[in-house]
Amino acid sequence: MVMLLSVFLCGQVSAGEPQDWPRWRGPTGQGVANGATLPEKWPAKLEPAWTATLGIGWSSPVVNQGRVFVTDRVDNTEQVLAFDAATGKPLWKREDPVDFDPHAVGARHGNGPKSTPAVAAGKVYSLGIAGRLQCLDAVTGNRIWEVNFPSRFGIHQKLRGGRAYVNGTESVIVPIAEGEGAPVPLFGYTGSVLVAGGLVISPVGGAKGGTIMAFDANTGREAWRALDDEVSYSSPVAARLAGVEQVVVMTGPEVVGLELSTGRKLWQYPFQIQYNESIGTPAVADPYVVVTGDSRPLTALKIAKSGDGCTLDIAWKNRDLTSYLSSMVIREGHVYGMNDGGELGCVRLSDGKTVWIDGHHGYYCTPLLSGSKLLCLNERGELLVAMATPEAFQPLATVTLTGEADAGPNRSTGRRGADGLRRATWTSPALVGNWLYVRADRQLAAFDLRTAR
């Protein structure tokens, strides 16, 4: 969602060296793209340098060392795929069988993977919709280790009818062996894995597991487990708060801070969302943790050190910027994001005061921040570029990201915007140097931002 103009053009400003985009919401997990160069003027449309046909799924692309990684599902096979970042040449794919269909409420979003993979130290970590956590070699795609969550941590039971089925409003029972199944969340595993401190950290749950668990990044061995809450659909983030390295995560009924090395609970705050559907990723700027959810206000928690743990105060609550799906970004003492009405807003971090709410850009939008610019891709493939400033809502451009309409092996019924990508662009893009990578409906599109005019 950012456009870098050609190096021959003027007016470009670079903020440090370009960084890879190795996980959900970028290098820091906070939606910040460093080293990007943005144009003074933006085109009305931008065409992709290359596209690749994908199966179903809504995981975001990640980029590392000249490779793009993404997951999808084709028929009854779940895949992790690698492409050359500059040319789109397929490099490898890892295929595994999958049998999962969500509760009917989530049918619109399909039965493909939604958890975004992570790349670290030459390894790719992915979590499938039915709970297959695996570590792959980033160059070859060879599997190094695997942990099957329902098989290891769920209650084994007879698999009715021989295939996955929805168990009322409690879970989906998925196959783990011949004639045997175990439960996973109603909409599958959607939270993206976190790799930090030599650990792979993920929501797990199940009768024999912790709500949040950590596994050795090299071997897959269990390192620690924490809590016995219901899992949510949110993603954990790593942060240093009150001088302590922590994992901040939303479970079904609360927001918690866990010591990164041990999983020890440092603090907790009740934040129950209906049906345990916390989705957005916490935004963190020491000492603040900012969270929101369906019918809940944007809430800032202020974390302080206390003995060998932490305390928290509720700093403020704000109902103007509440969001069911979207995550927020923080810049220079202000929180920016999209509310459930599709409006972009700015809230002061110190006291929660609404500075401005304006525009109507759409839904399913989690903004990225590049320098002083907000980059907001909506579900129609339209990129809004606006200033991240408390002065006022200052839109700079709205750019249509165009793309081929090839439906690929599984024909899509999704609508498209005029001359644009498939209408369903529900994922958060990856921005690396001169390239923007967008996962749309059945398609991965790469935009060489040096060609923008």
Short mmCIF file of C-alpha atoms in Angstrom, two decimals:
data_model
loop_
_atom_site.label_atom_id
_atom_site.label_comp_id
_atom_site.label_asym_id
_atom_site.label_seq_id
_atom_site.Cartn_x
_atom_site.Cartn_y
_atom_site.Cartn_z
CA MET A 1 0.00 0.00 0.00
CA VAL A 2 2.71 2.40 -0.50
CA MET A 3 4.02 3.62 -3.73
CA LEU A 4 7.63 4.30 -4.23
CA LEU A 5 8.30 6.36 -7.31
CA SER A 6 11.18 5.77 -9.65
CA VAL A 7 14.59 6.76 -8.37
CA PHE A 8 14.73 9.22 -11.24
CA LEU A 9 11.93 11.31 -9.75
CA CYS A 10 12.30 14.04 -7.17
CA GLY A 11 10.73 14.62 -3.81
CA GLN A 12 11.49 11.23 -2.26
CA VAL A 13 12.33 10.80 1.37
CA SER A 14 13.72 7.58 2.84
CA ALA A 15 13.47 6.65 6.51
CA GLY A 16 16.41 4.29 7.04
CA GLU A 17 17.26 1.11 5.18
CA PRO A 18 14.37 -0.88 3.70
CA GLN A 19 13.35 -3.73 5.99
CA ASP A 20 11.87 -7.08 5.11
CA TRP A 21 8.28 -7.80 6.08
CA PRO A 22 8.76 -11.11 7.91
CA ARG A 23 5.46 -11.46 9.79
CA TRP A 24 1.94 -10.18 10.35
CA ARG A 25 2.03 -6.37 10.49
CA GLY A 26 5.69 -6.14 9.57
CA PRO A 27 9.05 -6.18 11.34
CA THR A 28 7.74 -4.95 14.70
CA GLY A 29 4.23 -6.41 14.48
CA GLN A 30 2.92 -2.84 14.75
CA GLY A 31 2.18 -2.06 11.09
CA VAL A 32 5.23 0.16 10.55
CA ALA A 33 7.20 0.05 7.28
CA ASN A 34 10.70 1.46 7.58
CA GLY A 35 12.85 2.50 4.63
CA ALA A 36 9.99 3.09 2.19
CA THR A 37 10.10 6.01 -0.23
CA LEU A 38 6.81 7.65 -1.15
CA PRO A 39 6.05 9.84 -4.17
CA GLU A 40 4.99 13.45 -4.07
CA LYS A 41 2.21 12.65 -6.56
CA TRP A 42 0.25 9.43 -6.81
CA PRO A 43 -1.28 7.81 -9.90
CA ALA A 44 -4.99 7.09 -10.16
CA LYS A 45 -4.19 3.45 -10.94
CA LEU A 46 -1.24 1.16 -10.48
CA GLU A 47 -0.73 -2.07 -12.40
CA PRO A 48 1.07 -5.09 -10.94
CA ALA A 49 4.52 -6.13 -12.09
CA TRP A 50 3.44 -9.74 -11.63
CA THR A 51 0.56 -11.76 -10.32
CA ALA A 52 0.18 -15.36 -9.16
CA THR A 53 -3.00 -17.38 -8.91
CA LEU A 54 -3.78 -18.62 -5.42
CA GLY A 55 -6.35 -20.89 -3.88
CA ILE A 56 -8.63 -19.71 -1.08
CA GLY A 57 -7.43 -18.17 2.17
CA TRP A 58 -6.86 -14.81 3.80
CA SER A 59 -3.36 -14.95 5.22
CA SER A 60 -1.20 -11.96 4.35
CA PRO A 61 2.04 -12.27 2.34
CA VAL A 62 5.37 -11.98 4.11
CA VAL A 63 8.72 -11.14 2.53
CA ASN A 64 12.23 -12.16 3.49
CA GLN A 65 15.55 -12.33 1.65
CA GLY A 66 14.05 -11.85 -1.80
CA ARG A 67 11.24 -14.37 -1.33
CA VAL A 68 7.50 -13.94 -0.80
CA PHE A 69 5.68 -16.53 1.30
CA VAL A 70 1.94 -17.05 1.50
CA THR A 71 -0.51 -19.84 2.38
CA ASP A 72 -3.65 -21.04 0.61
CA ARG A 73 -5.98 -23.99 0.14
CA VAL A 74 -6.84 -25.80 -3.10
CA ASP A 75 -9.59 -28.38 -2.70
CA ASN A 76 -8.51 -30.53 0.28
CA THR A 77 -4.88 -29.46 0.26
CA GLU A 78 -3.40 -26.65 2.34
CA GLN A 79 -0.25 -25.10 0.94
CA VAL A 80 2.67 -22.91 1.92
CA LEU A 81 4.08 -21.27 -1.22
CA ALA A 82 7.28 -19.37 -1.99
CA PHE A 83 7.81 -16.97 -4.91
CA ASP A 84 10.70 -14.89 -6.15
CA ALA A 85 9.91 -11.43 -4.86
CA ALA A 86 11.02 -9.60 -8.03
CA THR A 87 9.68 -11.90 -10.76
CA GLY A 88 6.91 -13.97 -9.18
CA LYS A 89 8.64 -17.19 -10.23
CA PRO A 90 7.33 -20.08 -8.10
CA LEU A 91 10.16 -21.45 -5.97
CA TRP A 92 8.49 -24.22 -3.99
CA LYS A 93 5.28 -25.28 -2.31
CA ARG A 94 4.56 -27.47 0.68
CA GLU A 95 1.30 -29.44 0.47
CA ASP A 96 -0.60 -31.06 3.34
CA PRO A 97 -4.10 -32.53 3.53
CA VAL A 98 -6.74 -30.51 5.36
CA ASP A 99 -10.36 -31.21 6.30
CA PHE A 100 -12.10 -28.23 7.89
CA ASP A 101 -15.20 -26.12 7.33
CA PRO A 102 -16.10 -23.28 9.72
CA HIS A 103 -19.34 -22.60 11.53
CA ALA A 104 -21.92 -21.20 9.10
CA VAL A 105 -21.40 -17.67 10.47
CA GLY A 106 -17.88 -17.72 9.06
CA ALA A 107 -18.69 -19.38 5.74
CA ARG A 108 -18.36 -16.09 3.86
CA HIS A 109 -14.68 -15.99 4.74
CA GLY A 110 -14.09 -19.52 3.50
CA ASN A 111 -12.23 -22.52 4.83
CA GLY A 112 -8.72 -21.54 3.79
CA PRO A 113 -5.83 -20.50 6.06
CA LYS A 114 -6.01 -17.08 7.71
CA SER A 115 -2.96 -17.12 9.96
CA THR A 116 -0.07 -15.19 8.39
CA PRO A 117 3.25 -17.08 8.39
CA ALA A 118 6.46 -15.74 9.94
CA VAL A 119 10.05 -15.96 8.73
CA ALA A 120 13.12 -15.95 10.96
CA ALA A 121 16.70 -17.29 10.70
CA GLY A 122 16.08 -19.07 7.40
CA LYS A 123 12.90 -20.80 8.55
CA VAL A 124 9.22 -20.29 7.72
CA TYR A 125 6.64 -20.92 10.43
CA SER A 126 3.02 -21.42 9.41
CA LEU A 127 -0.19 -22.29 11.24
CA GLY A 128 -2.95 -23.95 9.23
CA ILE A 129 -6.66 -23.38 9.69
CA ALA A 130 -7.04 -26.75 11.46
CA GLY A 131 -4.07 -26.31 13.79
CA ARG A 132 -1.03 -27.65 11.94
CA LEU A 133 1.97 -25.63 13.16
CA GLN A 134 5.05 -26.35 11.09
CA CYS A 135 8.57 -25.12 10.52
CA LEU A 136 9.93 -25.22 6.96
CA ASP A 137 13.30 -24.46 5.43
CA ALA A 138 12.86 -21.07 3.71
CA VAL A 139 15.05 -22.04 0.74
CA THR A 140 13.78 -25.57 0.01
CA GLY A 141 10.39 -25.82 1.71
CA ASN A 142 11.50 -29.02 3.46
CA ARG A 143 9.75 -29.59 6.78
CA ILE A 144 11.96 -29.34 9.86
CA TRP A 145 9.31 -30.01 12.51
CA GLU A 146 5.55 -30.06 13.04
CA VAL A 147 3.09 -29.83 15.95
CA ASN A 148 -0.56 -30.76 15.35
CA PHE A 149 -2.57 -28.84 17.95
CA PRO A 150 -5.83 -30.87 17.98
CA SER A 151 -3.97 -34.16 17.93
CA ARG A 152 -1.60 -33.27 20.75
CA PHE A 153 -3.70 -30.97 22.92
CA GLY A 154 -7.34 -31.84 22.16
CA ILE A 155 -9.65 -34.54 23.50
CA HIS A 156 -9.70 -37.40 21.04
CA GLN A 157 -13.12 -38.66 20.03
CA LYS A 158 -14.89 -40.65 17.39
CA LEU A 159 -15.15 -38.79 14.09
CA ARG A 160 -18.78 -38.91 13.02
CA GLY A 161 -19.19 -39.61 9.31
CA GLY A 162 -15.46 -39.86 8.81
CA ARG A 163 -14.83 -36.17 8.16
CA ALA A 164 -14.80 -32.77 9.88
CA TYR A 165 -18.07 -31.41 11.26
CA VAL A 166 -19.29 -28.40 13.23
CA ASN A 167 -20.05 -29.32 16.82
CA GLY A 168 -22.91 -26.90 17.58
CA THR A 169 -21.54 -23.57 18.79
CA GLU A 170 -18.59 -25.09 20.62
CA SER A 171 -16.01 -26.19 18.08
CA VAL A 172 -15.25 -27.96 14.81
CA ILE A 173 -14.17 -31.58 15.11
CA VAL A 174 -11.36 -32.27 12.64
CA PRO A 175 -9.71 -35.56 11.68
CA ILE A 176 -6.49 -36.47 13.49
CA ALA A 177 -6.33 -40.19 12.64
CA GLU A 178 -8.45 -42.85 10.94
CA GLY A 179 -11.97 -42.51 12.39
CA GLU A 180 -10.72 -40.18 15.14
CA GLY A 181 -11.11 -36.43 15.62
CA ALA A 182 -10.45 -33.59 18.04
CA PRO A 183 -11.82 -30.03 18.42
CA VAL A 184 -10.50 -26.75 17.01
CA PRO A 185 -12.05 -23.24 17.30
CA LEU A 186 -15.31 -22.62 15.41
CA PHE A 187 -13.60 -20.53 12.73
CA GLY A 188 -10.30 -22.36 12.87
CA TYR A 189 -6.95 -21.00 13.96
CA THR A 190 -6.61 -17.47 12.62
CA GLY A 191 -4.15 -15.73 14.94
CA SER A 192 -0.71 -15.31 13.39
CA VAL A 193 2.33 -16.88 15.02
CA LEU A 194 4.94 -14.74 16.78
CA VAL A 195 8.65 -15.61 16.58
CA ALA A 196 10.65 -13.89 19.33
CA GLY A 197 13.45 -14.81 21.71
CA GLY A 198 14.08 -18.12 19.96
CA LEU A 199 10.45 -19.14 20.50
CA VAL A 200 7.41 -19.65 18.29
CA ILE A 201 4.38 -18.36 20.22
CA SER A 202 0.81 -19.15 19.25
CA PRO A 203 -2.72 -19.43 20.61
CA VAL A 204 -3.35 -23.15 21.14
CA GLY A 205 -6.06 -24.05 23.66
CA GLY A 206 -7.56 -27.51 23.91
CA ALA A 207 -8.14 -29.58 27.03
CA LYS A 208 -4.47 -30.55 27.31
CA GLY A 209 -2.82 -27.31 26.21
CA GLY A 210 -2.41 -23.74 27.35
CA THR A 211 -4.31 -20.82 25.85
CA ILE A 212 -0.95 -19.47 24.69
CA MET A 213 2.03 -21.74 24.18
CA ALA A 214 5.66 -21.32 23.16
CA PHE A 215 7.74 -23.83 21.20
CA ASP A 216 11.47 -23.91 20.59
CA ALA A 217 11.98 -22.32 17.17
CA ASN A 218 14.62 -24.88 16.14
CA THR A 219 13.09 -28.10 17.43
CA GLY A 220 9.37 -27.53 18.04
CA ARG A 221 9.69 -28.72 21.64
CA GLU A 222 7.30 -27.12 24.11
CA ALA A 223 8.98 -24.29 26.03
CA TRP A 224 6.08 -23.01 28.11
CA ARG A 225 2.29 -22.80 28.31
CA ALA A 226 0.12 -20.14 29.89
CA LEU A 227 -3.52 -19.63 30.92
CA ASP A 228 -6.61 -21.78 30.58
CA ASP A 229 -8.92 -19.26 28.89
CA GLU A 230 -10.73 -19.79 25.61
CA VAL A 231 -8.57 -18.84 22.64
CA SER A 232 -9.47 -15.86 20.49
CA TYR A 233 -8.70 -14.99 16.87
CA SER A 234 -6.18 -12.27 17.67
CA SER A 235 -2.40 -12.43 17.21
CA PRO A 236 0.21 -12.09 19.98
CA VAL A 237 2.85 -9.35 19.82
CA ALA A 238 6.20 -8.95 21.57
CA ALA A 239 6.92 -5.70 23.41
CA ARG A 240 9.10 -4.23 26.10
CA LEU A 241 6.79 -2.71 28.68
CA ALA A 242 7.87 -1.35 32.06
CA GLY A 243 11.34 -2.68 31.35
CA VAL A 244 10.15 -6.27 30.87
CA GLU A 245 10.14 -8.26 27.60
CA GLN A 246 6.56 -9.46 27.21
CA VAL A 247 4.06 -11.22 25.00
CA VAL A 248 0.85 -9.19 24.79
CA VAL A 249 -2.18 -11.14 23.63
CA MET A 250 -5.95 -11.02 23.64
CA THR A 251 -7.56 -14.27 24.75
CA GLY A 252 -11.29 -14.92 24.63
CA PRO A 253 -12.11 -13.11 27.89
CA GLU A 254 -9.12 -10.85 28.60
CA VAL A 255 -5.95 -9.03 27.56
CA VAL A 256 -2.79 -10.34 29.20
CA GLY A 257 0.92 -9.66 29.43
CA LEU A 258 3.16 -12.72 29.72
CA GLU A 259 6.86 -12.81 30.42
CA LEU A 260 8.46 -13.69 27.08
CA SER A 261 11.02 -16.16 28.39
CA THR A 262 8.75 -18.09 30.76
CA GLY A 263 5.08 -17.37 29.96
CA ARG A 264 4.53 -16.14 33.53
CA LYS A 265 1.50 -13.86 33.77
CA LEU A 266 2.55 -10.29 34.53
CA TRP A 267 -0.79 -8.52 34.25
CA GLN A 268 -4.35 -9.07 32.99
CA TYR A 269 -7.41 -7.01 32.12
CA PRO A 270 -10.94 -8.39 31.49
CA PHE A 271 -11.97 -7.67 27.90
CA GLN A 272 -14.66 -10.16 26.97
CA ILE A 273 -15.92 -10.03 23.38
CA GLN A 274 -19.07 -11.89 22.36
CA TYR A 275 -18.26 -15.46 21.27
CA ASN A 276 -14.60 -14.86 22.26
CA GLU A 277 -14.12 -13.09 18.93
CA SER A 278 -11.23 -10.76 19.74
CA ILE A 279 -9.62 -10.23 16.34
CA GLY A 280 -7.57 -7.03 16.20
CA THR A 281 -3.89 -7.02 17.18
CA PRO A 282 -2.89 -4.98 20.26
CA ALA A 283 -1.06 -1.75 19.45
CA VAL A 284 1.79 -1.07 21.84
CA ALA A 285 3.82 2.04 22.70
CA ASP A 286 5.47 1.75 26.11
CA PRO A 287 3.83 2.10 28.61
CA TYR A 288 0.53 1.84 26.69
CA VAL A 289 -1.33 -1.17 25.29
CA VAL A 290 -4.27 -0.20 23.06
CA VAL A 291 -6.99 -2.72 22.22
CA THR A 292 -10.49 -2.76 20.75
CA GLY A 293 -13.15 -5.24 19.69
CA ASP A 294 -16.76 -5.76 18.71
CA SER A 295 -18.96 -3.36 20.71
CA ARG A 296 -16.03 -2.47 22.97
CA PRO A 297 -14.42 0.97 23.11
CA LEU A 298 -10.87 1.61 22.06
CA THR A 299 -9.14 1.08 25.41
CA ALA A 300 -5.67 2.12 26.55
CA LEU A 301 -3.98 0.29 29.42
CA LYS A 302 -0.96 1.86 31.13
CA ILE A 303 1.54 -0.75 32.34
CA ALA A 304 3.96 -0.14 35.23
CA LYS A 305 6.56 -2.28 36.99
CA SER A 306 5.64 -3.66 40.40
CA GLY A 307 7.95 -6.05 42.20
CA ASP A 308 8.55 -9.03 39.94
CA GLY A 309 5.37 -8.34 38.00
CA CYS A 310 3.42 -5.41 36.55
CA THR A 311 0.39 -3.35 37.39
CA LEU A 312 -2.00 -1.61 35.04
CA ASP A 313 -4.28 1.37 35.05
CA ILE A 314 -7.10 2.00 32.60
CA ALA A 315 -5.74 5.15 30.99
CA TRP A 316 -8.85 5.90 28.92
CA LYS A 317 -11.68 4.55 26.75
CA ASN A 318 -12.88 5.98 23.45
CA ARG A 319 -15.94 4.86 21.48
CA ASP A 320 -15.21 6.87 18.34
CA LEU A 321 -12.53 4.51 17.07
CA THR A 322 -13.91 1.12 18.07
CA SER A 323 -13.35 -1.67 15.56
CA TYR A 324 -14.37 -5.32 15.26
CA LEU A 325 -11.65 -6.38 12.79
CA SER A 326 -9.08 -3.64 12.29
CA SER A 327 -5.83 -3.02 14.16
CA MET A 328 -4.45 0.41 15.02
CA VAL A 329 -1.10 2.13 14.45
CA ILE A 330 0.62 4.59 16.78
CA ARG A 331 2.78 7.55 15.74
CA GLU A 332 4.20 10.35 17.84
CA GLY A 333 1.70 10.15 20.65
CA HIS A 334 -1.41 9.52 18.53
CA VAL A 335 -3.44 6.43 17.62
CA TYR A 336 -4.72 6.10 14.05
CA GLY A 337 -7.17 3.55 12.69
CA MET A 338 -10.41 2.74 10.92
CA ASN A 339 -13.63 2.39 12.89
CA ASP A 340 -16.56 0.10 12.14
CA GLY A 341 -18.21 2.87 10.12
CA GLY A 342 -15.28 2.96 7.71
CA GLU A 343 -14.05 6.32 9.01
CA LEU A 344 -10.39 7.10 9.64
CA GLY A 345 -9.69 8.55 13.05
CA CYS A 346 -6.99 10.05 15.23
CA VAL A 347 -7.01 9.75 19.03
CA ARG A 348 -4.48 11.30 21.41
CA LEU A 349 -2.58 8.58 23.23
CA SER A 350 -2.04 10.46 26.48
CA ASP A 351 -5.71 11.06 27.32
CA GLY A 352 -7.87 9.31 24.68
CA LYS A 353 -9.32 12.53 23.28
CA THR A 354 -10.65 12.25 19.71
CA VAL A 355 -8.65 14.67 17.61
CA TRP A 356 -10.49 14.02 14.34
CA ILE A 357 -12.76 11.48 12.62
CA ASP A 358 -13.31 11.88 8.89
CA GLY A 359 -13.70 10.22 5.51
CA HIS A 360 -15.34 6.94 4.58
CA HIS A 361 -12.93 4.44 3.09
CA GLY A 362 -14.51 1.04 3.70
CA TYR A 363 -14.11 -1.95 5.95
CA TYR A 364 -11.59 -4.76 6.55
CA CYS A 365 -8.89 -2.11 6.65
CA THR A 366 -5.84 -2.29 8.89
CA PRO A 367 -3.66 0.75 8.12
CA LEU A 368 0.10 0.68 7.68
CA LEU A 369 2.40 3.53 8.62
CA SER A 370 5.31 4.65 6.45
CA GLY A 371 7.05 7.73 7.77
CA SER A 372 4.32 10.32 8.18
CA LYS A 373 1.89 8.59 5.80
CA LEU A 374 -1.01 6.26 6.53
CA LEU A 375 -1.63 3.62 3.89
CA CYS A 376 -5.10 2.10 3.99
CA LEU A 377 -6.18 -0.67 1.59
CA ASN A 378 -9.90 -1.35 1.57
CA GLU A 379 -11.82 -4.44 0.47
CA ARG A 380 -12.28 -3.03 -3.06
CA GLY A 381 -8.56 -2.79 -3.82
CA GLU A 382 -8.44 0.98 -3.29
CA LEU A 383 -5.45 2.43 -1.50
CA LEU A 384 -6.03 5.57 0.54
CA VAL A 385 -2.89 7.58 1.32
CA ALA A 386 -3.30 10.13 4.10
CA MET A 387 -1.11 12.12 6.46
CA ALA A 388 -0.61 10.70 9.94
CA THR A 389 -1.01 14.05 11.64
CA PRO A 390 -3.21 15.30 14.49
CA GLU A 391 -3.82 18.56 12.64
CA ALA A 392 -6.70 17.25 10.50
CA PHE A 393 -7.74 14.47 8.16
CA GLN A 394 -5.49 15.10 5.15
CA PRO A 395 -6.04 12.60 2.31
CA LEU A 396 -3.33 12.72 -0.34
CA ALA A 397 -4.61 10.22 -2.90
CA THR A 398 -6.82 7.25 -3.57
CA VAL A 399 -5.16 4.75 -5.88
CA THR A 400 -6.84 1.78 -7.57
CA LEU A 401 -4.57 -1.26 -7.52
CA THR A 402 -5.33 -3.06 -10.76
CA GLY A 403 -4.84 -6.75 -11.45
CA GLU A 404 -5.78 -9.66 -13.65
CA ALA A 405 -9.10 -11.37 -13.01
CA ASP A 406 -7.86 -14.92 -13.48
CA ALA A 407 -9.97 -17.07 -11.18
CA GLY A 408 -7.45 -19.89 -11.14
CA PRO A 409 -8.16 -23.48 -10.17
CA ASN A 410 -11.13 -22.60 -7.94
CA ARG A 411 -13.41 -20.16 -9.66
CA SER A 412 -14.15 -17.08 -7.60
CA THR A 413 -17.56 -15.51 -7.18
CA GLY A 414 -16.10 -12.36 -5.63
CA ARG A 415 -16.90 -9.01 -7.20
CA ARG A 416 -14.29 -6.56 -8.39
CA GLY A 417 -14.02 -2.83 -8.30
CA ALA A 418 -13.88 -1.04 -11.64
CA ASP A 419 -10.72 -2.22 -13.41
CA GLY A 420 -9.33 -3.23 -10.02
CA LEU A 421 -8.21 -6.26 -8.10
CA ARG A 422 -10.87 -8.64 -6.96
CA ARG A 423 -13.17 -6.81 -4.65
CA ALA A 424 -12.16 -8.93 -1.70
CA THR A 425 -8.83 -7.50 -0.61
CA TRP A 426 -9.32 -8.26 3.05
CA THR A 427 -5.70 -8.74 4.00
CA SER A 428 -2.97 -6.37 5.11
CA PRO A 429 -0.28 -5.87 2.43
CA ALA A 430 3.49 -6.20 2.80
CA LEU A 431 5.75 -3.28 1.93
CA VAL A 432 9.45 -3.82 1.29
CA GLY A 433 11.67 -1.22 -0.37
CA ASN A 434 10.18 -0.48 -3.81
CA TRP A 435 7.63 -3.28 -3.69
CA LEU A 436 4.09 -3.65 -2.40
CA TYR A 437 2.61 -7.17 -2.13
CA VAL A 438 -1.16 -7.58 -1.93
CA ARG A 439 -3.14 -10.75 -1.36
CA ALA A 440 -6.55 -10.45 -3.04
CA ASP A 441 -9.25 -13.02 -3.78
CA ARG A 442 -7.42 -16.01 -5.38
CA GLN A 443 -4.51 -13.78 -6.33
CA LEU A 444 -1.16 -12.48 -5.14
CA ALA A 445 -0.13 -9.22 -6.83
CA ALA A 446 3.23 -7.47 -6.66
CA PHE A 447 3.52 -3.76 -7.45
CA ASP A 448 6.89 -2.30 -8.40
CA LEU A 449 6.46 1.17 -6.98
CA ARG A 450 9.29 2.60 -9.08
CA THR A 451 6.88 2.44 -12.05
CA ALA A 452 4.31 4.71 -10.39
CA ARG A 453 3.67 7.93 -12.29
#
